[in-house]
Amino acid sequence: MILQAKNQLTLQEFLNLPTGEGDITYELVDGQAIPKMSPKKFHSKLTRALLNLIEQCCEGKGEACPELAIALTRRGRDWMPIPDILYISNERLPPDWDQEGVCSVPPDLVIEIVSPGQTFGQMAAKAKDYLDAKVLRVWVLDSKARSITVFYPEAAPQTYMGEELLTDSLFEGLEFTVEQVFQKAKIPLDAQ
């Protein structure tokens, strides 16, 4: 269900809307409040595994957060996506950041996990929107393909599968394989 507005919502109008019913979370897209799909078991387990990897590598260097809204601009309009995980370095963290509010600056990294009903193509388009909004890196995890595709602002995306070692210049010392993520999440090869 989309919360319809007669006019396009601004970011402030969106933030002033009453909270959704139950566990429904909304994103602001093209002036409309769009419900975000509630994560399921595999999705949640993969989120936890990736969050743990990022936190171990980046301890004391920034903040890694699941399901935190970001106030960005998309195609010249207010946009407030809620990525599965975001990481923002201490260098980018605003000193007056309201810990209970939305992230007010583009993070270093956004991680999105393709959910049932979504396509990799939709996530790739969203990755481009994130990069255009000055996010430094976007990782898209596709659980069906058991892959992570890394999107860069100035280079072609790179897809990692199986035992290929994923490293990223944003995160000194971080290296892992996609299979390690699935193992940490306790998702066997035949789970799909």
PDB file of N, CA and C in Angstrom, residues 59-159:
ATOM      1  N   GLU A  59      35.604  -1.139  13.479  1.00  0.00           N
ATOM      2  CA  GLU A  59      35.388  -0.758  14.875  1.00  0.00           C
ATOM      3  C   GLU A  59      36.171   0.512  15.206  1.00  0.00           C
ATOM      4  N   GLY A  60      35.477   1.493  15.735  1.00  0.00           N
ATOM      5  CA  GLY A  60      36.087   2.763  16.112  1.00  0.00           C
ATOM      6  C   GLY A  60      36.312   3.722  14.959  1.00  0.00           C
ATOM      7  N   LYS A  61      35.987   3.316  13.745  1.00  0.00           N
ATOM      8  CA  LYS A  61      36.220   4.153  12.562  1.00  0.00           C
ATOM      9  C   LYS A  61      34.947   4.786  12.023  1.00  0.00           C
ATOM     10  N   GLY A  62      33.789   4.328  12.535  1.00  0.00           N
ATOM     11  CA  GLY A  62      32.529   4.848  12.039  1.00  0.00           C
ATOM     12  C   GLY A  62      31.363   4.067  12.601  1.00  0.00           C
ATOM     13  N   GLU A  63      30.212   4.231  12.000  1.00  0.00           N
ATOM     14  CA  GLU A  63      28.975   3.588  12.454  1.00  0.00           C
ATOM     15  C   GLU A  63      28.414   2.692  11.362  1.00  0.00           C
ATOM     16  N   ALA A  64      28.089   1.454  11.713  1.00  0.00           N
ATOM     17  CA  ALA A  64      27.384   0.535  10.814  1.00  0.00           C
ATOM     18  C   ALA A  64      25.995   0.329  11.400  1.00  0.00           C
ATOM     19  N   CYS A  65      24.973   0.534  10.589  1.00  0.00           N
ATOM     20  CA  CYS A  65      23.596   0.473  11.089  1.00  0.00           C
ATOM     21  C   CYS A  65      22.693  -0.289  10.117  1.00  0.00           C
ATOM     22  N   PRO A  66      21.856  -1.176  10.639  1.00  0.00           N
ATOM     23  CA  PRO A  66      20.849  -1.811   9.789  1.00  0.00           C
ATOM     24  C   PRO A  66      19.590  -0.948   9.730  1.00  0.00           C
ATOM     25  N   GLU A  67      18.959  -0.934   8.556  1.00  0.00           N
ATOM     26  CA  GLU A  67      17.628  -0.326   8.414  1.00  0.00           C
ATOM     27  C   GLU A  67      17.546   1.108   8.936  1.00  0.00           C
ATOM     28  N   LEU A  68      18.544   1.934   8.612  1.00  0.00           N
ATOM     29  CA  LEU A  68      18.530   3.340   9.019  1.00  0.00           C
ATOM     30  C   LEU A  68      18.225   4.208   7.803  1.00  0.00           C
ATOM     31  N   ALA A  69      17.230   5.060   7.922  1.00  0.00           N
ATOM     32  CA  ALA A  69      16.835   5.944   6.826  1.00  0.00           C
ATOM     33  C   ALA A  69      17.923   6.985   6.550  1.00  0.00           C
ATOM     34  N   ILE A  70      18.047   7.346   5.268  1.00  0.00           N
ATOM     35  CA  ILE A  70      19.019   8.361   4.843  1.00  0.00           C
ATOM     36  C   ILE A  70      18.271   9.453   4.087  1.00  0.00           C
ATOM     37  N   ALA A  71      18.525  10.698   4.440  1.00  0.00           N
ATOM     38  CA  ALA A  71      17.948  11.829   3.711  1.00  0.00           C
ATOM     39  C   ALA A  71      18.892  12.178   2.556  1.00  0.00           C
ATOM     40  N   LEU A  72      18.460  11.868   1.326  1.00  0.00           N
ATOM     41  CA  LEU A  72      19.263  12.106   0.135  1.00  0.00           C
ATOM     42  C   LEU A  72      18.430  12.847  -0.910  1.00  0.00           C
ATOM     43  N   THR A  73      19.049  13.102  -2.038  1.00  0.00           N
ATOM     44  CA  THR A  73      18.354  13.681  -3.174  1.00  0.00           C
ATOM     45  C   THR A  73      18.486  12.710  -4.341  1.00  0.00           C
ATOM     46  N   ARG A  74      17.372  12.482  -5.024  1.00  0.00           N
ATOM     47  CA  ARG A  74      17.338  11.580  -6.183  1.00  0.00           C
ATOM     48  C   ARG A  74      16.670  12.319  -7.328  1.00  0.00           C
ATOM     49  N   ARG A  75      17.406  12.499  -8.397  1.00  0.00           N
ATOM     50  CA  ARG A  75      16.881  13.202  -9.580  1.00  0.00           C
ATOM     51  C   ARG A  75      16.280  14.554  -9.211  1.00  0.00           C
ATOM     52  N   GLY A  76      16.966  15.263  -8.318  1.00  0.00           N
ATOM     53  CA  GLY A  76      16.553  16.614  -7.920  1.00  0.00           C
ATOM     54  C   GLY A  76      15.424  16.673  -6.913  1.00  0.00           C
ATOM     55  N   ARG A  77      15.020  15.536  -6.357  1.00  0.00           N
ATOM     56  CA  ARG A  77      13.908  15.514  -5.407  1.00  0.00           C
ATOM     57  C   ARG A  77      14.346  14.857  -4.105  1.00  0.00           C
ATOM     58  N   ASP A  78      13.617  15.192  -3.027  1.00  0.00           N
ATOM     59  CA  ASP A  78      13.868  14.535  -1.752  1.00  0.00           C
ATOM     60  C   ASP A  78      13.691  13.033  -1.903  1.00  0.00           C
ATOM     61  N   TRP A  79      14.589  12.296  -1.266  1.00  0.00           N
ATOM     62  CA  TRP A  79      14.550  10.828  -1.328  1.00  0.00           C
ATOM     63  C   TRP A  79      15.003  10.312   0.026  1.00  0.00           C
ATOM     64  N   MET A  80      14.255   9.393   0.590  1.00  0.00           N
ATOM     65  CA  MET A  80      14.650   8.827   1.869  1.00  0.00           C
ATOM     66  C   MET A  80      14.544   7.303   1.818  1.00  0.00           C
ATOM     67  N   PRO A  81      15.599   6.668   1.292  1.00  0.00           N
ATOM     68  CA  PRO A  81      15.614   5.206   1.282  1.00  0.00           C
ATOM     69  C   PRO A  81      16.032   4.660   2.648  1.00  0.00           C
ATOM     70  N   ILE A  82      15.746   3.398   2.852  1.00  0.00           N
ATOM     71  CA  ILE A  82      16.158   2.702   4.078  1.00  0.00           C
ATOM     72  C   ILE A  82      16.934   1.459   3.633  1.00  0.00           C
ATOM     73  N   PRO A  83      18.257   1.596   3.486  1.00  0.00           N
ATOM     74  CA  PRO A  83      19.039   0.442   3.046  1.00  0.00           C
ATOM     75  C   PRO A  83      19.088  -0.637   4.121  1.00  0.00           C
ATOM     76  N   ASP A  84      19.393  -1.858   3.695  1.00  0.00           N
ATOM     77  CA  ASP A  84      19.501  -2.946   4.656  1.00  0.00           C
ATOM     78  C   ASP A  84      20.615  -2.669   5.658  1.00  0.00           C
ATOM     79  N   ILE A  85      21.739  -2.129   5.186  1.00  0.00           N
ATOM     80  CA  ILE A  85      22.853  -1.740   6.048  1.00  0.00           C
ATOM     81  C   ILE A  85      23.474  -0.484   5.466  1.00  0.00           C
ATOM     82  N   LEU A  86      23.906   0.401   6.325  1.00  0.00           N
ATOM     83  CA  LEU A  86      24.739   1.503   5.876  1.00  0.00           C
ATOM     84  C   LEU A  86      25.933   1.616   6.805  1.00  0.00           C
ATOM     85  N   TYR A  87      27.009   2.124   6.259  1.00  0.00           N
ATOM     86  CA  TYR A  87      28.205   2.420   7.061  1.00  0.00           C
ATOM     87  C   TYR A  87      28.598   3.847   6.754  1.00  0.00           C
ATOM     88  N   ILE A  88      28.829   4.610   7.810  1.00  0.00           N
ATOM     89  CA  ILE A  88      29.281   5.987   7.651  1.00  0.00           C
ATOM     90  C   ILE A  88      30.514   6.180   8.518  1.00  0.00           C
ATOM     91  N   SER A  89      31.593   6.636   7.886  1.00  0.00           N
ATOM     92  CA  SER A  89      32.860   6.825   8.591  1.00  0.00           C
ATOM     93  C   SER A  89      32.774   8.037   9.516  1.00  0.00           C
ATOM     94  N   ASN A  90      33.661   8.051  10.497  1.00  0.00           N
ATOM     95  CA  ASN A  90      33.704   9.194  11.427  1.00  0.00           C
ATOM     96  C   ASN A  90      33.957  10.497  10.684  1.00  0.00           C
ATOM     97  N   GLU A  91      34.696  10.430   9.558  1.00  0.00           N
ATOM     98  CA  GLU A  91      34.976  11.646   8.774  1.00  0.00           C
ATOM     99  C   GLU A  91      33.704  12.236   8.175  1.00  0.00           C
ATOM    100  N   ARG A  92      32.755  11.403   7.850  1.00  0.00           N
ATOM    101  CA  ARG A  92      31.508  11.880   7.240  1.00  0.00           C
ATOM    102  C   ARG A  92      30.414  12.157   8.267  1.00  0.00           C
ATOM    103  N   LEU A  93      30.549  11.584   9.464  1.00  0.00           N
ATOM    104  CA  LEU A  93      29.509  11.781  10.490  1.00  0.00           C
ATOM    105  C   LEU A  93      29.440  13.253  10.890  1.00  0.00           C
ATOM    106  N   PRO A  94      28.279  13.859  10.807  1.00  0.00           N
ATOM    107  CA  PRO A  94      28.184  15.246  11.265  1.00  0.00           C
ATOM    108  C   PRO A  94      28.296  15.301  12.789  1.00  0.00           C
ATOM    109  N   PRO A  95      29.002  16.297  13.322  1.00  0.00           N
ATOM    110  CA  PRO A  95      29.189  16.373  14.775  1.00  0.00           C
ATOM    111  C   PRO A  95      27.874  16.518  15.544  1.00  0.00           C
ATOM    112  N   ASP A  96      26.859  17.069  14.915  1.00  0.00           N
ATOM    113  CA  ASP A  96      25.585  17.280  15.604  1.00  0.00           C
ATOM    114  C   ASP A  96      24.538  16.238  15.194  1.00  0.00           C
ATOM    115  N   TRP A  97      24.987  15.056  14.729  1.00  0.00           N
ATOM    116  CA  TRP A  97      24.063  14.039  14.258  1.00  0.00           C
ATOM    117  C   TRP A  97      23.164  13.578  15.384  1.00  0.00           C
ATOM    118  N   ASP A  98      21.861  13.671  15.138  1.00  0.00           N
ATOM    119  CA  ASP A  98      20.864  13.200  16.095  1.00  0.00           C
ATOM    120  C   ASP A  98      20.803  11.685  15.985  1.00  0.00           C
ATOM    121  N   GLN A  99      21.305  10.995  16.999  1.00  0.00           N
ATOM    122  CA  GLN A  99      21.389   9.536  16.961  1.00  0.00           C
ATOM    123  C   GLN A  99      20.020   8.876  16.780  1.00  0.00           C
ATOM    124  N   GLU A 100      18.951   9.560  17.076  1.00  0.00           N
ATOM    125  CA  GLU A 100      17.601   9.005  16.915  1.00  0.00           C
ATOM    126  C   GLU A 100      16.959   9.431  15.604  1.00  0.00           C
ATOM    127  N   GLY A 101      17.635  10.278  14.849  1.00  0.00           N
ATOM    128  CA  GLY A 101      17.067  10.759  13.597  1.00  0.00           C
ATOM    129  C   GLY A 101      17.595  10.000  12.405  1.00  0.00           C
ATOM    130  N   VAL A 102      17.211  10.461  11.229  1.00  0.00           N
ATOM    131  CA  VAL A 102      17.687   9.857   9.992  1.00  0.00           C
ATOM    132  C   VAL A 102      19.141  10.258   9.769  1.00  0.00           C
ATOM    133  N   CYS A 103      19.832   9.491   8.953  1.00  0.00           N
ATOM    134  CA  CYS A 103      21.195   9.841   8.566  1.00  0.00           C
ATOM    135  C   CYS A 103      21.096  11.030   7.617  1.00  0.00           C
ATOM    136  N   SER A 104      21.765  12.115   7.959  1.00  0.00           N
ATOM    137  CA  SER A 104      21.583  13.362   7.210  1.00  0.00           C
ATOM    138  C   SER A 104      22.661  13.604   6.149  1.00  0.00           C
ATOM    139  N   VAL A 105      23.609  12.695   6.006  1.00  0.00           N
ATOM    140  CA  VAL A 105      24.662  12.835   4.998  1.00  0.00           C
ATOM    141  C   VAL A 105      24.807  11.509   4.242  1.00  0.00           C
ATOM    142  N   PRO A 106      25.308  11.561   3.015  1.00  0.00           N
ATOM    143  CA  PRO A 106      25.503  10.303   2.287  1.00  0.00           C
ATOM    144  C   PRO A 106      26.529   9.420   3.009  1.00  0.00           C
ATOM    145  N   PRO A 107      26.209   8.162   3.233  1.00  0.00           N
ATOM    146  CA  PRO A 107      27.160   7.273   3.894  1.00  0.00           C
ATOM    147  C   PRO A 107      28.270   6.831   2.943  1.00  0.00           C
ATOM    148  N   ASP A 108      29.290   6.222   3.502  1.00  0.00           N
ATOM    149  CA  ASP A 108      30.370   5.666   2.691  1.00  0.00           C
ATOM    150  C   ASP A 108      29.869   4.447   1.918  1.00  0.00           C
ATOM    151  N   LEU A 109      29.085   3.600   2.596  1.00  0.00           N
ATOM    152  CA  LEU A 109      28.646   2.330   2.025  1.00  0.00           C
ATOM    153  C   LEU A 109      27.169   2.103   2.304  1.00  0.00           C
ATOM    154  N   VAL A 110      26.489   1.587   1.291  1.00  0.00           N
ATOM    155  CA  VAL A 110      25.116   1.100   1.429  1.00  0.00           C
ATOM    156  C   VAL A 110      25.117  -0.338   0.950  1.00  0.00           C
ATOM    157  N   ILE A 111      24.464  -1.213   1.716  1.00  0.00           N
ATOM    158  CA  ILE A 111      24.302  -2.604   1.309  1.00  0.00           C
ATOM    159  C   ILE A 111      22.813  -2.879   1.169  1.00  0.00           C
ATOM    160  N   GLU A 112      22.433  -3.402   0.016  1.00  0.00           N
ATOM    161  CA  GLU A 112      21.050  -3.811  -0.244  1.00  0.00           C
ATOM    162  C   GLU A 112      21.045  -5.297  -0.561  1.00  0.00           C
ATOM    163  N   ILE A 113      20.089  -6.016  -0.006  1.00  0.00           N
ATOM    164  CA  ILE A 113      19.908  -7.437  -0.270  1.00  0.00           C
ATOM    165  C   ILE A 113      18.641  -7.594  -1.107  1.00  0.00           C
ATOM    166  N   VAL A 114      18.759  -8.254  -2.250  1.00  0.00           N
ATOM    167  CA  VAL A 114      17.606  -8.447  -3.124  1.00  0.00           C
ATOM    168  C   VAL A 114      16.585  -9.311  -2.385  1.00  0.00           C
ATOM    169  N   SER A 115      15.384  -8.777  -2.218  1.00  0.00           N
ATOM    170  CA  SER A 115      14.296  -9.470  -1.518  1.00  0.00           C
ATOM    171  C   SER A 115      13.383 -10.164  -2.518  1.00  0.00           C
ATOM    172  N   PRO A 116      12.597 -11.140  -2.054  1.00  0.00           N
ATOM    173  CA  PRO A 116      11.596 -11.741  -2.952  1.00  0.00           C
ATOM    174  C   PRO A 116      10.706 -10.640  -3.529  1.00  0.00           C
ATOM    175  N   GLY A 117      10.418 -10.730  -4.803  1.00  0.00           N
ATOM    176  CA  GLY A 117       9.595  -9.712  -5.457  1.00  0.00           C
ATOM    177  C   GLY A 117      10.422  -8.578  -6.046  1.00  0.00           C
ATOM    178  N   GLN A 118      11.711  -8.524  -5.728  1.00  0.00           N
ATOM    179  CA  GLN A 118      12.603  -7.520  -6.308  1.00  0.00           C
ATOM    180  C   GLN A 118      13.497  -8.213  -7.323  1.00  0.00           C
ATOM    181  N   THR A 119      14.022  -7.431  -8.251  1.00  0.00           N
ATOM    182  CA  THR A 119      14.956  -7.984  -9.223  1.00  0.00           C
ATOM    183  C   THR A 119      16.323  -7.344  -9.029  1.00  0.00           C
ATOM    184  N   PHE A 120      17.338  -8.038  -9.537  1.00  0.00           N
ATOM    185  CA  PHE A 120      18.679  -7.463  -9.491  1.00  0.00           C
ATOM    186  C   PHE A 120      18.697  -6.151 -10.270  1.00  0.00           C
ATOM    187  N   GLY A 121      17.985  -6.103 -11.396  1.00  0.00           N
ATOM    188  CA  GLY A 121      17.934  -4.878 -12.196  1.00  0.00           C
ATOM    189  C   GLY A 121      17.392  -3.689 -11.420  1.00  0.00           C
ATOM    190  N   GLN A 122      16.355  -3.921 -10.608  1.00  0.00           N
ATOM    191  CA  GLN A 122      15.810  -2.844  -9.772  1.00  0.00           C
ATOM    192  C   GLN A 122      16.862  -2.365  -8.763  1.00  0.00           C
ATOM    193  N   MET A 123      17.586  -3.327  -8.173  1.00  0.00           N
ATOM    194  CA  MET A 123      18.614  -2.968  -7.191  1.00  0.00           C
ATOM    195  C   MET A 123      19.793  -2.265  -7.854  1.00  0.00           C
ATOM    196  N   ALA A 124      20.130  -2.654  -9.085  1.00  0.00           N
ATOM    197  CA  ALA A 124      21.212  -1.979  -9.810  1.00  0.00           C
ATOM    198  C   ALA A 124      20.828  -0.527 -10.107  1.00  0.00           C
ATOM    199  N   ALA A 125      19.574  -0.288 -10.482  1.00  0.00           N
ATOM    200  CA  ALA A 125      19.103   1.079 -10.714  1.00  0.00           C
ATOM    201  C   ALA A 125      19.147   1.883  -9.412  1.00  0.00           C
ATOM    202  N   LYS A 126      18.767   1.250  -8.304  1.00  0.00           N
ATOM    203  CA  LYS A 126      18.816   1.925  -7.002  1.00  0.00           C
ATOM    204  C   LYS A 126      20.269   2.217  -6.616  1.00  0.00           C
ATOM    205  N   ALA A 127      21.175   1.295  -6.942  1.00  0.00           N
ATOM    206  CA  ALA A 127      22.596   1.518  -6.668  1.00  0.00           C
ATOM    207  C   ALA A 127      23.096   2.761  -7.402  1.00  0.00           C
ATOM    208  N   LYS A 128      22.672   2.918  -8.662  1.00  0.00           N
ATOM    209  CA  LYS A 128      23.069   4.113  -9.415  1.00  0.00           C
ATOM    210  C   LYS A 128      22.528   5.375  -8.744  1.00  0.00           C
ATOM    211  N   ASP A 129      21.290   5.318  -8.259  1.00  0.00           N
ATOM    212  CA  ASP A 129      20.719   6.474  -7.558  1.00  0.00           C
ATOM    213  C   ASP A 129      21.531   6.805  -6.300  1.00  0.00           C
ATOM    214  N   TYR A 130      21.934   5.771  -5.565  1.00  0.00           N
ATOM    215  CA  TYR A 130      22.774   6.005  -4.373  1.00  0.00           C
ATOM    216  C   TYR A 130      24.092   6.673  -4.763  1.00  0.00           C
ATOM    217  N   LEU A 131      24.748   6.149  -5.793  1.00  0.00           N
ATOM    218  CA  LEU A 131      26.028   6.730  -6.217  1.00  0.00           C
ATOM    219  C   LEU A 131      25.844   8.174  -6.681  1.00  0.00           C
ATOM    220  N   ASP A 132      24.770   8.442  -7.413  1.00  0.00           N
ATOM    221  CA  ASP A 132      24.483   9.807  -7.855  1.00  0.00           C
ATOM    222  C   ASP A 132      24.251  10.742  -6.665  1.00  0.00           C
ATOM    223  N   ALA A 133      23.809  10.181  -5.540  1.00  0.00           N
ATOM    224  CA  ALA A 133      23.557  10.971  -4.321  1.00  0.00           C
ATOM    225  C   ALA A 133      24.806  11.063  -3.448  1.00  0.00           C
ATOM    226  N   LYS A 134      25.959  10.662  -3.985  1.00  0.00           N
ATOM    227  CA  LYS A 134      27.269  10.799  -3.329  1.00  0.00           C
ATOM    228  C   LYS A 134      27.587   9.721  -2.302  1.00  0.00           C
ATOM    229  N   VAL A 135      26.862   8.592  -2.333  1.00  0.00           N
ATOM    230  CA  VAL A 135      27.279   7.426  -1.556  1.00  0.00           C
ATOM    231  C   VAL A 135      28.523   6.901  -2.265  1.00  0.00           C
ATOM    232  N   LEU A 136      29.558   6.537  -1.503  1.00  0.00           N
ATOM    233  CA  LEU A 136      30.829   6.141  -2.105  1.00  0.00           C
ATOM    234  C   LEU A 136      30.836   4.732  -2.690  1.00  0.00           C
ATOM    235  N   ARG A 137      30.052   3.833  -2.090  1.00  0.00           N
ATOM    236  CA  ARG A 137      30.058   2.449  -2.544  1.00  0.00           C
ATOM    237  C   ARG A 137      28.711   1.808  -2.248  1.00  0.00           C
ATOM    238  N   VAL A 138      28.260   0.934  -3.139  1.00  0.00           N
ATOM    239  CA  VAL A 138      27.014   0.195  -2.946  1.00  0.00           C
ATOM    240  C   VAL A 138      27.309  -1.277  -3.218  1.00  0.00           C
ATOM    241  N   TRP A 139      26.913  -2.125  -2.257  1.00  0.00           N
ATOM    242  CA  TRP A 139      27.008  -3.570  -2.451  1.00  0.00           C
ATOM    243  C   TRP A 139      25.582  -4.100  -2.564  1.00  0.00           C
ATOM    244  N   VAL A 140      25.336  -4.922  -3.575  1.00  0.00           N
ATOM    245  CA  VAL A 140      24.041  -5.564  -3.742  1.00  0.00           C
ATOM    246  C   VAL A 140      24.256  -7.068  -3.626  1.00  0.00           C
ATOM    247  N   LEU A 141      23.630  -7.664  -2.622  1.00  0.00           N
ATOM    248  CA  LEU A 141      23.731  -9.103  -2.406  1.00  0.00           C
ATOM    249  C   LEU A 141      22.501  -9.763  -3.011  1.00  0.00           C
ATOM    250  N   ASP A 142      22.754 -10.726  -3.896  1.00  0.00           N
ATOM    251  CA  ASP A 142      21.686 -11.496  -4.522  1.00  0.00           C
ATOM    252  C   ASP A 142      21.773 -12.911  -3.960  1.00  0.00           C
ATOM    253  N   SER A 143      20.836 -13.269  -3.085  1.00  0.00           N
ATOM    254  CA  SER A 143      20.917 -14.569  -2.412  1.00  0.00           C
ATOM    255  C   SER A 143      20.652 -15.733  -3.369  1.00  0.00           C
ATOM    256  N   LYS A 144      19.840 -15.521  -4.403  1.00  0.00           N
ATOM    257  CA  LYS A 144      19.587 -16.608  -5.365  1.00  0.00           C
ATOM    258  C   LYS A 144      20.834 -16.909  -6.192  1.00  0.00           C
ATOM    259  N   ALA A 145      21.551 -15.881  -6.597  1.00  0.00           N
ATOM    260  CA  ALA A 145      22.780 -16.063  -7.368  1.00  0.00           C
ATOM    261  C   ALA A 145      23.984 -16.288  -6.451  1.00  0.00           C
ATOM    262  N   ARG A 146      23.789 -16.103  -5.142  1.00  0.00           N
ATOM    263  CA  ARG A 146      24.874 -16.196  -4.153  1.00  0.00           C
ATOM    264  C   ARG A 146      26.043 -15.321  -4.603  1.00  0.00           C
ATOM    265  N   SER A 147      25.721 -14.039  -4.811  1.00  0.00           N
ATOM    266  CA  SER A 147      26.728 -13.091  -5.302  1.00  0.00           C
ATOM    267  C   SER A 147      26.598 -11.755  -4.580  1.00  0.00           C
ATOM    268  N   ILE A 148      27.683 -11.009  -4.611  1.00  0.00           N
ATOM    269  CA  ILE A 148      27.683  -9.607  -4.176  1.00  0.00           C
ATOM    270  C   ILE A 148      28.262  -8.805  -5.326  1.00  0.00           C
ATOM    271  N   THR A 149      27.508  -7.815  -5.783  1.00  0.00           N
ATOM    272  CA  THR A 149      27.993  -6.910  -6.821  1.00  0.00           C
ATOM    273  C   THR A 149      28.328  -5.586  -6.165  1.00  0.00           C
ATOM    274  N   VAL A 150      29.544  -5.113  -6.405  1.00  0.00           N
ATOM    275  CA  VAL A 150      30.026  -3.852  -5.843  1.00  0.00           C
ATOM    276  C   VAL A 150      29.919  -2.786  -6.923  1.00  0.00           C
ATOM    277  N   PHE A 151      29.196  -1.706  -6.612  1.00  0.00           N
ATOM    278  CA  PHE A 151      29.019  -0.577  -7.530  1.00  0.00           C
ATOM    279  C   PHE A 151      29.919   0.568  -7.080  1.00  0.00           C
ATOM    280  N   TYR A 152      30.657   1.134  -8.046  1.00  0.00           N
ATOM    281  CA  TYR A 152      31.610   2.211  -7.789  1.00  0.00           C
ATOM    282  C   TYR A 152      31.162   3.474  -8.522  1.00  0.00           C
ATOM    283  N   PRO A 153      31.515   4.655  -8.011  1.00  0.00           N
ATOM    284  CA  PRO A 153      31.109   5.879  -8.715  1.00  0.00           C
ATOM    285  C   PRO A 153      31.830   6.083 -10.049  1.00  0.00           C
ATOM    286  N   GLU A 154      33.085   5.623 -10.151  1.00  0.00           N
ATOM    287  CA  GLU A 154      33.870   5.919 -11.351  1.00  0.00           C
ATOM    288  C   GLU A 154      34.360   4.666 -12.073  1.00  0.00           C
ATOM    289  N   ALA A 155      33.748   3.521 -11.818  1.00  0.00           N
ATOM    290  CA  ALA A 155      34.190   2.284 -12.472  1.00  0.00           C
ATOM    291  C   ALA A 155      32.985   1.363 -12.677  1.00  0.00           C
ATOM    292  N   ALA A 156      33.175   0.377 -13.525  1.00  0.00           N
ATOM    293  CA  ALA A 156      32.123  -0.608 -13.772  1.00  0.00           C
ATOM    294  C   ALA A 156      31.913  -1.462 -12.527  1.00  0.00           C
ATOM    295  N   PRO A 157      30.692  -1.937 -12.305  1.00  0.00           N
ATOM    296  CA  PRO A 157      30.447  -2.813 -11.157  1.00  0.00           C
ATOM    297  C   PRO A 157      31.252  -4.102 -11.286  1.00  0.00           C
ATOM    298  N   GLN A 158      31.537  -4.699 -10.131  1.00  0.00           N
ATOM    299  CA  GLN A 158      32.262  -5.967 -10.095  1.00  0.00           C
ATOM    300  C   GLN A 158      31.453  -6.956  -9.256  1.00  0.00           C
ATOM    301  N   THR A 159      31.235  -8.149  -9.793  1.00  0.00           N
ATOM    302  CA  THR A 159      30.460  -9.182  -9.110  1.00  0.00           C
ATOM    303  C   THR A 159      31.395 -10.243  -8.551  1.00  0.00           C
TER     304      THR A 159
END
